[in-house]
N, CA and C atoms as an extended XYZ file, in Angstrom:
486
Properties=species:S:1:pos:R:3:atomname:S:1:resname:S:1:resid:I:1 pbc="F F F"
N        22.433      135.870      136.689 N   MET     1
C        23.540      136.236      135.697 CA  MET     1
C        23.064      137.268      134.421 C   MET     1
N        23.477      138.665      134.674 N   ALA     2
C        22.925      139.202      133.591 CA  ALA     2
C        23.669      139.146      132.069 C   ALA     2
N        22.781      138.982      131.057 N   TRP     3
C        22.779      138.936      129.784 CA  TRP     3
C        24.244      139.511      129.102 C   TRP     3
N        24.848      140.652      129.780 N   ASP     4
C        25.582      140.919      129.224 CA  ASP     4
C        26.814      140.434      129.802 C   ASP     4
N        26.966      140.038      131.016 N   GLU     5
C        27.983      138.896      131.509 CA  GLU     5
C        28.005      137.732      130.774 C   GLU     5
N        27.116      137.341      130.525 N   TRP     6
C        27.079      136.259      129.937 CA  TRP     6
C        28.340      136.112      128.482 C   TRP     6
N        27.610      137.142      127.709 N   GLU     7
C        28.286      137.676      126.632 CA  GLU     7
C        29.771      137.988      126.718 C   GLU     7
N        29.775      138.758      127.746 N   GLN     8
C        31.435      138.671      128.105 CA  GLN     8
C        32.507      137.261      128.422 C   GLN     8
N        31.665      136.663      129.167 N   LEU     9
C        32.041      135.056      129.230 CA  LEU     9
C        32.434      134.552      128.246 C   LEU     9
N        31.553      134.628      127.149 N   LYS    10
C        31.514      133.920      126.093 CA  LYS    10
C        32.704      134.035      125.290 C   LYS    10
N        32.887      135.617      125.031 N   SER    11
C        33.607      136.180      124.029 CA  SER    11
C        35.427      135.800      124.797 C   SER    11
N        35.575      136.207      125.993 N   ALA    12
C        36.576      135.930      126.822 CA  ALA    12
C        37.171      134.401      126.738 C   ALA    12
N        36.252      133.408      126.326 N   ALA    13
C        36.596      132.035      126.543 CA  ALA    13
C        36.830      131.758      125.000 C   ALA    13
N        36.190      132.644      124.131 N   ALA    14
C        36.577      132.572      122.660 CA  ALA    14
C        37.743      132.981      122.387 C   ALA    14
N        38.499      134.083      122.942 N   GLU    15
C        39.445      134.724      123.037 CA  GLU    15
C        40.883      133.822      123.639 C   GLU    15
N        40.694      133.160      124.120 N   SER    16
C        41.254      132.257      125.172 CA  SER    16
C        41.993      130.801      124.298 C   SER    16
N        40.654      130.539      123.633 N   ARG    17
C        40.954      129.276      122.736 CA  ARG    17
C        41.373      129.360      121.428 C   ARG    17
N        42.528      128.294      121.080 N   SER    18
C        43.157      128.548      119.849 CA  SER    18
C        42.553      127.849      118.516 C   SER    18
N        42.402      128.062      117.566 N   THR    19
C        41.522      127.846      116.334 CA  THR    19
C        41.936      126.580      115.656 C   THR    19
N        43.226      125.969      116.185 N   GLY    20
C        43.403      124.590      115.860 CA  GLY    20
C        42.894      123.273      116.437 C   GLY    20
N        42.981      122.565      116.152 N   MET    21
C        42.507      121.111      116.846 CA  MET    21
C        43.346      120.776      117.826 C   MET    21
N        42.968      120.304      119.007 N   ARG    22
C        43.902      119.698      120.076 CA  ARG    22
C        43.124      118.409      120.604 C   ARG    22
N        44.019      117.288      120.728 N   LEU    23
C        43.631      116.060      121.147 CA  LEU    23
C        43.907      115.934      122.270 C   LEU    23
N        43.240      115.163      123.328 N   ASN    24
C        43.822      114.778      124.269 CA  ASN    24
C        44.853      113.566      124.479 C   ASN    24
N        46.006      113.966      124.879 N   GLN    25
C        46.566      112.567      124.737 CA  GLN    25
C        47.759      112.449      126.489 C   GLN    25
N        48.224      111.604      126.513 N   LEU    26
C        49.497      111.656      127.695 CA  LEU    26
C        50.859      112.439      127.405 C   LEU    26
N        51.140      112.954      128.350 N   PRO    27
C        52.620      113.871      127.812 CA  PRO    27
C        53.504      112.776      127.290 C   PRO    27
N        54.313      112.962      126.475 N   ALA    28
C        55.505      112.232      126.107 CA  ALA    28
C        56.220      111.542      126.689 C   ALA    28
N        56.623      111.915      127.874 N   ASP    29
C        57.343      111.564      128.771 CA  ASP    29
C        56.540      110.188      129.699 C   ASP    29
N        55.606      110.260      129.374 N   LEU    30
C        54.640      109.298      130.444 CA  LEU    30
C        54.261      108.311      129.330 C   LEU    30
N        54.902      108.083      128.144 N   GLY    31
C        54.387      107.208      126.915 CA  GLY    31
C        53.621      107.781      126.248 C   GLY    31
N        52.747      108.826      126.181 N   GLY    32
C        52.094      108.969      125.185 CA  GLY    32
C        52.677      110.066      123.956 C   GLY    32
N        51.782      110.980      123.644 N   GLY    33
C        52.244      111.535      122.279 CA  GLY    33
C        52.139      110.885      120.860 C   GLY    33
N        52.635      110.933      119.918 N   GLY    34
C        52.627      110.658      119.021 CA  GLY    34
C        53.841      109.489      118.287 C   GLY    34
N        53.717      108.241      118.289 N   GLY    35
C        54.817      107.228      117.986 CA  GLY    35
C        55.037      106.887      116.217 C   GLY    35
N        56.011      106.959      115.718 N   THR    36
C        56.240      106.515      114.582 CA  THR    36
C        55.862      104.937      114.546 C   THR    36
N        56.010      104.564      113.087 N   ALA    37
C        55.271      103.266      112.617 CA  ALA    37
C        56.219      102.229      113.268 C   ALA    37
N        57.681      102.662      113.677 N   GLY    38
C        58.467      101.502      113.906 CA  GLY    38
C        58.435      101.164      115.768 C   GLY    38
N        57.828      102.468      115.966 N   ASP    39
C        57.807      102.370      117.812 CA  ASP    39
C        57.340      100.677      117.972 C   ASP    39
N        57.820      100.286      118.493 N   ALA    40
C        57.227       98.833      119.467 CA  ALA    40
C        56.249       99.174      120.661 C   ALA    40
N        56.356      100.275      120.962 N   GLN    41
C        55.119      100.731      121.926 CA  GLN    41
C        53.814      100.901      121.327 C   GLN    41
N        53.635      101.175      120.151 N   GLY    42
C        52.682      101.217      119.616 CA  GLY    42
C        52.085      100.022      119.018 C   GLY    42
N        52.376       98.700      119.047 N   ASP    43
C        51.957       97.562      118.396 CA  ASP    43
C        51.086       97.338      119.149 C   ASP    43
N        49.869       96.553      118.402 N   LEU    44
C        48.880       95.901      118.711 CA  LEU    44
C        48.825       94.702      119.287 C   LEU    44
N        48.484       94.476      120.464 N   LYS    45
C        48.760       93.014      121.271 CA  LYS    45
C        47.770       92.321      121.737 C   LYS    45
N        47.138       91.221      121.394 N   VAL    46
C        45.985       90.487      121.648 CA  VAL    46
C        46.396       88.910      122.036 C   VAL    46
N        46.229       88.369      123.079 N   THR    47
C        46.005       87.172      123.188 CA  THR    47
C        45.004       86.522      123.178 C   THR    47
N        44.896       85.114      123.002 N   GLN    48
C        43.956       84.283      122.725 CA  GLN    48
C        42.850       84.113      123.932 C   GLN    48
N        43.518       84.394      125.182 N   SER    49
C        42.455       84.810      126.304 CA  SER    49
C        41.663       86.001      126.355 C   SER    49
N        42.572       87.001      125.692 N   ASP    50
C        41.754       88.733      125.480 CA  ASP    50
C        40.374       88.551      124.434 C   ASP    50
N        40.821       87.597      123.768 N   LEU    51
C        39.644       87.295      122.807 CA  LEU    51
C        38.493       86.506      123.228 C   LEU    51
N        38.886       85.124      124.291 N   ALA    52
C        38.265       84.358      124.486 CA  ALA    52
C        36.956       85.109      125.435 C   ALA    52
N        37.725       86.179      126.268 N   ALA    53
C        37.171       86.983      127.364 CA  ALA    53
C        35.854       88.082      126.576 C   ALA    53
N        36.550       88.658      125.776 N   ILE    54
C        35.708       89.372      124.872 CA  ILE    54
C        34.410       88.928      124.144 C   ILE    54
N        34.529       87.463      123.565 N   GLY    55
C        33.793       86.738      123.312 CA  GLY    55
C        32.503       86.004      124.090 C   GLY    55
N        33.300       85.824      125.368 N   ASP    56
C        32.385       85.082      126.552 CA  ASP    56
C        31.303       86.144      126.871 C   ASP    56
N        32.016       87.416      127.365 N   LYS    57
C        31.194       88.574      127.597 CA  LYS    57
C        29.956       88.916      126.857 C   LYS    57
N        30.519       89.016      125.532 N   ALA    58
C        29.191       89.120      124.432 CA  ALA    58
C        28.132       87.772      124.385 C   ALA    58
N        28.824       86.505      124.838 N   PHE    59
C        27.990       85.597      124.757 CA  PHE    59
C        27.108       85.841      126.284 C   PHE    59
N        27.383       85.887      127.380 N   LYS    60
C        26.947       86.024      128.292 CA  LYS    60
C        25.637       87.193      128.479 C   LYS    60
N        25.780       88.318      127.705 N   LEU    61
C        25.011       89.463      127.401 CA  LEU    61
C        24.102       88.795      126.276 C   LEU    61
N        24.133       88.521      125.937 N   TYR    62
C        23.457       87.730      124.836 CA  TYR    62
C        22.270       86.941      125.284 C   TYR    62
N        22.858       86.192      126.364 N   ASN    63
C        22.178       85.207      127.092 CA  ASN    63
C        21.161       85.997      128.018 C   ASN    63
N        21.661       86.981      128.575 N   ARG    64
C        21.035       87.726      129.704 CA  ARG    64
C        19.890       88.601      129.155 C   ARG    64
N        20.047       88.864      127.830 N   LEU    65
C        18.942       89.889      127.245 CA  LEU    65
C        17.918       88.877      126.742 C   LEU    65
N        18.207       87.672      126.331 N   TRP    66
C        17.284       86.512      125.527 CA  TRP    66
C        16.368       86.596      127.194 C   TRP    66
N        17.047       86.058      128.426 N   LYS    67
C        15.927       85.957      129.464 CA  LYS    67
C        15.389       86.726      130.303 C   LYS    67
N        16.102       88.194      130.368 N   GLU    68
C        15.296       89.189      130.991 CA  GLU    68
C        14.615       90.293      130.162 C   GLU    68
N        15.074       90.548      129.249 N   ALA    69
C        14.901       91.695      128.552 CA  ALA    69
C        13.720       91.536      127.454 C   ALA    69
N        13.763       90.451      127.266 N   ARG    70
C        12.021       90.068      126.214 CA  ARG    70
C        11.250       89.899      127.056 C   ARG    70
N        11.450       89.689      128.482 N   VAL    71
C         9.807       89.631      129.341 CA  VAL    71
C         9.378       90.682      129.221 C   VAL    71
N         9.335       91.762      128.827 N   ALA    72
C         8.780       93.301      129.197 CA  ALA    72
C         8.069       92.992      128.059 C   ALA    72
N         8.303       92.696      126.810 N   VAL    73
C         7.236       92.581      125.888 CA  VAL    73
C         5.942       91.949      125.746 C   VAL    73
N         5.970       90.902      125.966 N   PRO    74
C         4.572       90.249      125.892 CA  PRO    74
C         3.890       91.046      127.092 C   PRO    74
N         4.011       91.315      128.089 N   SER    75
C         3.270       91.938      129.004 CA  SER    75
C         3.040       93.827      128.325 C   SER    75
N         3.725       94.022      128.145 N   SER    76
C         3.837       95.480      127.333 CA  SER    76
C         2.764       95.334      126.235 C   SER    76
N         2.907       94.792      125.561 N   ASP    77
C         1.783       94.485      124.420 CA  ASP    77
C         0.523       94.245      124.985 C   ASP    77
N         0.506       93.559      126.189 N   LYS    78
C        -1.211       93.167      126.382 CA  LYS    78
C        -1.846       94.343      127.025 C   LYS    78
N        -0.716       94.827      128.178 N   ALA    79
C        -1.378       96.256      129.021 CA  ALA    79
C        -1.938       97.357      127.591 C   ALA    79
N        -0.946       97.350      126.310 N   ALA    80
C        -1.369       98.535      125.424 CA  ALA    80
C        -2.770       98.018      124.651 C   ALA    80
N        -2.625       96.985      124.828 N   GLY    81
C        -3.970       96.316      123.934 CA  GLY    81
C        -5.442       96.713      125.054 C   GLY    81
N        -5.023       96.048      126.119 N   ASP    82
C        -5.834       96.446      127.199 CA  ASP    82
C        -6.226       98.226      126.958 C   ASP    82
N        -5.731       98.986      127.424 N   LEU    83
C        -5.708      100.387      127.582 CA  LEU    83
C        -6.638      100.490      126.208 C   LEU    83
N        -5.881      100.149      124.805 N   THR    84
C        -6.784      100.683      123.622 CA  THR    84
C        -7.954      100.440      123.763 C   THR    84
N        -8.459       99.267      123.869 N   THR    85
C       -10.054       98.726      124.408 CA  THR    85
C       -10.761       99.421      125.254 C   THR    85
N        -9.750      100.088      125.997 N   GLN    86
C       -11.004      100.854      127.445 CA  GLN    86
C       -11.192      102.491      126.670 C   GLN    86
N       -10.126      102.800      125.579 N   GLY    87
C       -10.490      103.980      125.010 CA  GLY    87
C        -9.581      104.893      125.283 C   GLY    87
N        -7.960      104.257      126.135 N   PHE    88
C        -7.099      105.427      126.322 CA  PHE    88
C        -6.307      105.569      125.264 C   PHE    88
N        -5.852      107.102      124.876 N   ALA    89
C        -4.842      107.113      123.997 CA  ALA    89
C        -3.349      106.499      124.232 C   ALA    89
N        -3.445      106.229      125.836 N   LEU    90
C        -1.853      106.105      126.190 CA  LEU    90
C        -1.738      104.338      125.671 C   LEU    90
N        -2.436      103.995      125.244 N   GLY    91
C        -2.689      102.401      124.945 CA  GLY    91
C        -1.546      102.469      123.421 C   GLY    91
N        -1.692      103.243      122.659 N   GLY    92
C        -1.268      103.366      120.949 CA  GLY    92
C         0.542      103.970      121.530 C   GLY    92
N         0.633      104.689      122.299 N   ALA    93
C         1.875      105.220      123.092 CA  ALA    93
C         2.624      103.931      123.390 C   ALA    93
N         1.824      103.118      124.122 N   LEU    94
C         2.641      102.013      125.118 CA  LEU    94
C         2.889      100.886      123.862 C   LEU    94
N         1.862      101.020      122.870 N   GLN    95
C         2.357       99.724      121.734 CA  GLN    95
C         3.517      100.378      121.000 C   GLN    95
N         3.510      101.758      120.786 N   HIS    96
C         4.470      102.284      120.230 CA  HIS    96
C         6.032      101.628      120.720 C   HIS    96
N         6.053      102.314      121.837 N   VAL    97
C         7.399      102.014      123.064 CA  VAL    97
C         7.401      100.446      123.149 C   VAL    97
N         6.497       99.493      122.687 N   SER    98
C         6.989       98.385      122.747 CA  SER    98
C         7.387       97.671      121.536 C   SER    98
N         7.119       98.310      120.300 N   VAL    99
C         7.563       98.038      119.231 CA  VAL    99
C         9.006       98.114      119.052 C   VAL    99
N         9.215       99.625      119.330 N   ARG   100
C        10.371      100.168      119.281 CA  ARG   100
C        11.610       99.519      120.490 C   ARG   100
N        11.533       98.818      121.371 N   TRP   101
C        11.747       98.224      122.485 CA  TRP   101
C        12.231       96.800      121.816 C   TRP   101
N        11.340       96.266      121.247 N   GLU   102
C        11.464       94.600      120.635 CA  GLU   102
C        12.921       95.299      119.296 C   GLU   102
N        12.712       96.417      118.526 N   VAL   103
C        13.345       96.362      117.597 CA  VAL   103
C        14.863       96.417      118.148 C   VAL   103
N        15.267       97.450      119.011 N   GLN   104
C        16.050       97.807      119.657 CA  GLN   104
C        17.046       96.682      120.318 C   GLN   104
N        16.036       95.759      121.176 N   LEU   105
C        16.646       94.528      121.816 CA  LEU   105
C        17.081       93.756      120.624 C   LEU   105
N        16.419       93.319      119.699 N   LYS   106
C        16.893       92.666      118.584 CA  LYS   106
C        18.163       92.822      117.779 C   LYS   106
N        18.330       94.159      117.651 N   SER   107
C        19.365       94.985      117.355 CA  SER   107
C        20.875       94.583      117.981 C   SER   107
N        20.424       94.817      119.580 N   LEU   108
C        21.215       94.879      120.696 CA  LEU   108
C        21.849       93.104      120.570 C   LEU   108
N        20.908       92.529      120.381 N   MET   109
C        21.191       90.954      120.824 CA  MET   109
C        21.745       90.609      119.302 C   MET   109
N        21.539       91.082      118.358 N   ASP   110
C        22.222       90.845      116.979 CA  ASP   110
C        23.893       91.006      117.091 C   ASP   110
N        24.106       92.229      117.909 N   ALA   111
C        25.709       92.997      117.737 CA  ALA   111
C        26.456       91.724      118.457 C   ALA   111
N        25.531       91.762      119.800 N   CYS   112
C        26.052       90.765      120.631 CA  CYS   112
C        26.606       89.246      120.260 C   CYS   112
N        25.812       88.718      119.609 N   ALA   113
C        25.985       87.502      118.893 CA  ALA   113
C        27.007       87.839      117.742 C   ALA   113
N        26.997       88.740      117.047 N   HIS   114
C        27.958       88.847      115.851 CA  HIS   114
C        29.391       88.943      116.410 C   HIS   114
N        29.530       89.586      117.779 N   ILE   115
C        30.917       89.762      118.346 CA  ILE   115
C        31.373       88.726      119.202 C   ILE   115
N        30.401       87.540      119.480 N   SER   116
C        30.430       86.405      120.146 CA  SER   116
C        31.160       85.430      119.128 C   SER   116
N        30.594       85.195      117.796 N   ASN   117
C        30.921       84.784      116.953 CA  ASN   117
C        32.261       85.290      116.203 C   ASN   117
N        32.324       85.982      116.028 N   HIS   118
C        33.675       86.883      115.470 CA  HIS   118
C        34.940       86.621      116.845 C   HIS   118
N        34.758       86.628      117.847 N   MET   119
C        35.697       86.188      118.746 CA  MET   119
C        36.524       84.930      118.266 C   MET   119
N        35.074       84.047      118.551 N   ASP   120
C        35.181       82.297      118.117 CA  ASP   120
C        36.108       82.325      117.011 C   ASP   120
N        35.764       83.343      116.106 N   TYR   121
C        36.091       83.148      114.566 CA  TYR   121
C        37.556       83.223      114.496 C   TYR   121
N        37.739       84.211      115.313 N   THR   122
C        39.405       84.936      115.411 CA  THR   122
C        40.226       84.321      116.170 C   THR   122
N        39.832       83.527      116.809 N   LYS   123
C        40.783       82.771      117.916 CA  LYS   123
C        40.881       81.568      117.206 C   LYS   123
N        40.218       81.035      116.415 N   ASN   124
C        40.039       80.023      115.830 CA  ASN   124
C        41.331       80.225      114.268 C   ASN   124
N        41.158       81.198      113.947 N   ALA   125
C        41.722       81.589      112.853 CA  ALA   125
C        43.405       82.022      113.256 C   ALA   125
N        43.658       82.698      114.413 N   HIS   126
C        44.699       82.592      114.492 CA  HIS   126
C        45.328       81.450      115.335 C   HIS   126
N        44.739       80.898      115.909 N   ALA   127
C        45.370       79.763      116.425 CA  ALA   127
C        45.809       78.919      114.984 C   ALA   127
N        45.099       78.649      113.993 N   GLY   128
C        45.557       77.918      112.734 CA  GLY   128
C        46.696       78.887      111.986 C   GLY   128
N        46.615       80.072      112.122 N   ASP   129
C        47.845       80.672      111.638 CA  ASP   129
C        49.102       80.524      112.543 C   ASP   129
N        49.102       80.367      113.813 N   GLU   130
C        50.475       79.770      114.627 CA  GLU   130
C        50.632       78.817      114.183 C   GLU   130
N        50.211       77.381      114.052 N   HIS   131
C        49.891       76.438      113.660 CA  HIS   131
C        50.892       76.272      112.614 C   HIS   131
N        50.190       76.683      111.441 N   PHE   132
C        51.006       76.899      110.287 CA  PHE   132
C        52.274       77.564      110.141 C   PHE   132
N        52.850       79.025      111.083 N   ILE   133
C        54.129       79.250      111.100 CA  ILE   133
C        54.814       78.421      112.176 C   ILE   133
N        54.309       77.510      112.772 N   GLN   134
C        55.097       76.663      113.480 CA  GLN   134
C        55.792       75.823      112.549 C   GLN   134
N        54.999       75.181      111.695 N   GLY   135
C        55.287       74.216      111.069 CA  GLY   135
C        56.180       74.642      110.021 C   GLY   135
N        56.006       75.712      109.179 N   GLN   136
C        57.182       76.781      108.736 CA  GLN   136
C        58.524       77.028      109.329 C   GLN   136
N        58.518       77.496      110.283 N   LEU   137
C        59.761       77.389      111.002 CA  LEU   137
C        60.522       76.191      111.631 C   LEU   137
N        59.570       75.316      111.739 N   SER   138
C        60.286       73.874      111.823 CA  SER   138
C        60.937       73.109      110.513 C   SER   138
N        60.185       73.236      109.872 N   SER   139
C        60.705       72.990      108.392 CA  SER   139
C        61.877       73.720      107.841 C   SER   139
N        62.396       74.977      107.980 N   ILE   140
C        63.176       75.163      108.042 CA  ILE   140
C        64.518       74.990      108.509 C   ILE   140
N        63.950       74.773      109.780 N   ALA   141
C        65.256       74.434      110.774 CA  ALA   141
C        65.899       73.141      110.689 C   ALA   141
N        64.694       72.262      109.943 N   THR   142
C        65.356       70.642      109.710 CA  THR   142
C        66.430       71.104      108.386 C   THR   142
N        65.488       71.978      107.623 N   LEU   143
C        66.448       71.818      106.446 CA  LEU   143
C        67.942       72.764      106.741 C   LEU   143
N        67.971       73.501      107.495 N   ASP   144
C        68.991       74.007      107.918 CA  ASP   144
C        69.756       72.548      108.531 C   ASP   144
N        69.376       72.216      109.139 N   GLN   145
C        70.176       70.995      109.753 CA  GLN   145
C        70.697       69.949      108.680 C   GLN   145
N        70.110       69.693      107.355 N   GLY   146
C        70.534       68.860      106.794 CA  GLY   146
C        71.806       69.340      105.910 C   GLY   146
N        71.867       70.588      105.799 N   PHE   147
C        72.884       71.560      105.056 CA  PHE   147
C        73.780       71.315      106.047 C   PHE   147
N        73.655       71.595      107.443 N   ASP   148
C        75.191       71.623      108.194 CA  ASP   148
C        75.452       70.146      108.315 C   ASP   148
N        74.899       69.221      108.362 N   GLU   149
C        75.442       68.049      108.771 CA  GLU   149
C        75.769       67.136      107.133 C   GLU   149
N        75.537       67.715      106.101 N   ALA   150
C        76.049       67.334      105.068 CA  ALA   150
C        77.682       67.638      104.396 C   ALA   150
N        77.497       68.940      104.652 N   TYR   151
C        79.024       69.611      104.594 CA  TYR   151
C        80.009       69.654      105.781 C   TYR   151
N        79.249       69.832      106.956 N   GLY   152
C        80.537       70.291      108.024 CA  GLY   152
C        79.955       70.683      109.394 C   GLY   152
N        80.297       71.019      110.441 N   GLU   153
C        79.987       71.031      111.648 CA  GLU   153
C        79.424       72.614      111.611 C   GLU   153
N        78.405       72.802      112.176 N   PRO   154
C        78.005       74.465      112.009 CA  PRO   154
C        79.113       75.502      112.624 C   PRO   154
N        79.491       76.394      111.950 N   GLY   155
C        80.011       77.351      112.103 CA  GLY   155
C        81.591       77.069      111.669 C   GLY   155
N        81.958       76.185      110.907 N   LYS   156
C        82.972       75.745      110.420 CA  LYS   156
C        83.180       75.609      109.004 C   LYS   156
N        84.095       75.968      108.115 N   LYS   157
C        84.512       75.868      106.934 CA  LYS   157
C        83.877       74.636      106.263 C   LYS   157
N        83.474       74.560      105.213 N   ASN   158
C        83.012       73.340      104.385 CA  ASN   158
C        83.859       72.615      103.757 C   ASN   158
N        83.840       71.364      103.821 N   LYS   159
C        85.197       70.675      103.377 CA  LYS   159
C        85.388       71.306      101.895 C   LYS   159
N        86.502       71.487      101.451 N   GLY   160
C        86.759       71.876       99.732 CA  GLY   160
C        86.889       73.628       99.687 C   GLY   160
N        86.020       74.416      100.719 N   ASP   161
C        86.275       75.490      100.650 CA  ASP   161
C        87.424       76.144      101.794 C   ASP   161
N        88.436       76.439      100.681 N   ASP   162
C        89.872       77.062      101.651 CA  ASP   162
C        90.046       78.288      101.367 C   ASP   162
């Protein structure tokens, strides 16, 4: 492709593009587009099983990294040491890669542990919230029943109210 042709294609592409920002989204008739704060379709819903599944996957990934990814570090360190003692510059490079691998692996494992622990905490916190809310609602229902029984049947006028 000639340089002039490349420049023409670039300028044609620039002309056809608008200067405004465009976000990818579904068409409004397919449920996409911007909703308002009151739209029910925009509510975030997460179940306890969703949280448990995320936490479980993070925990399993942490365990696999512990068992499988750490294996490379001791053998790489030994190979780097052997190469260095034999006078190869590759030994230092391999040692650098090994150190970087270990740092990145630890960071990834820490992130997996954090996600797993946070999902467990969130699951337990929401279970406690549900228990508290149920207790509050049941006490309101009990209070309502007490008022209804003391003054008259539900839906009827109270005695003395005419």
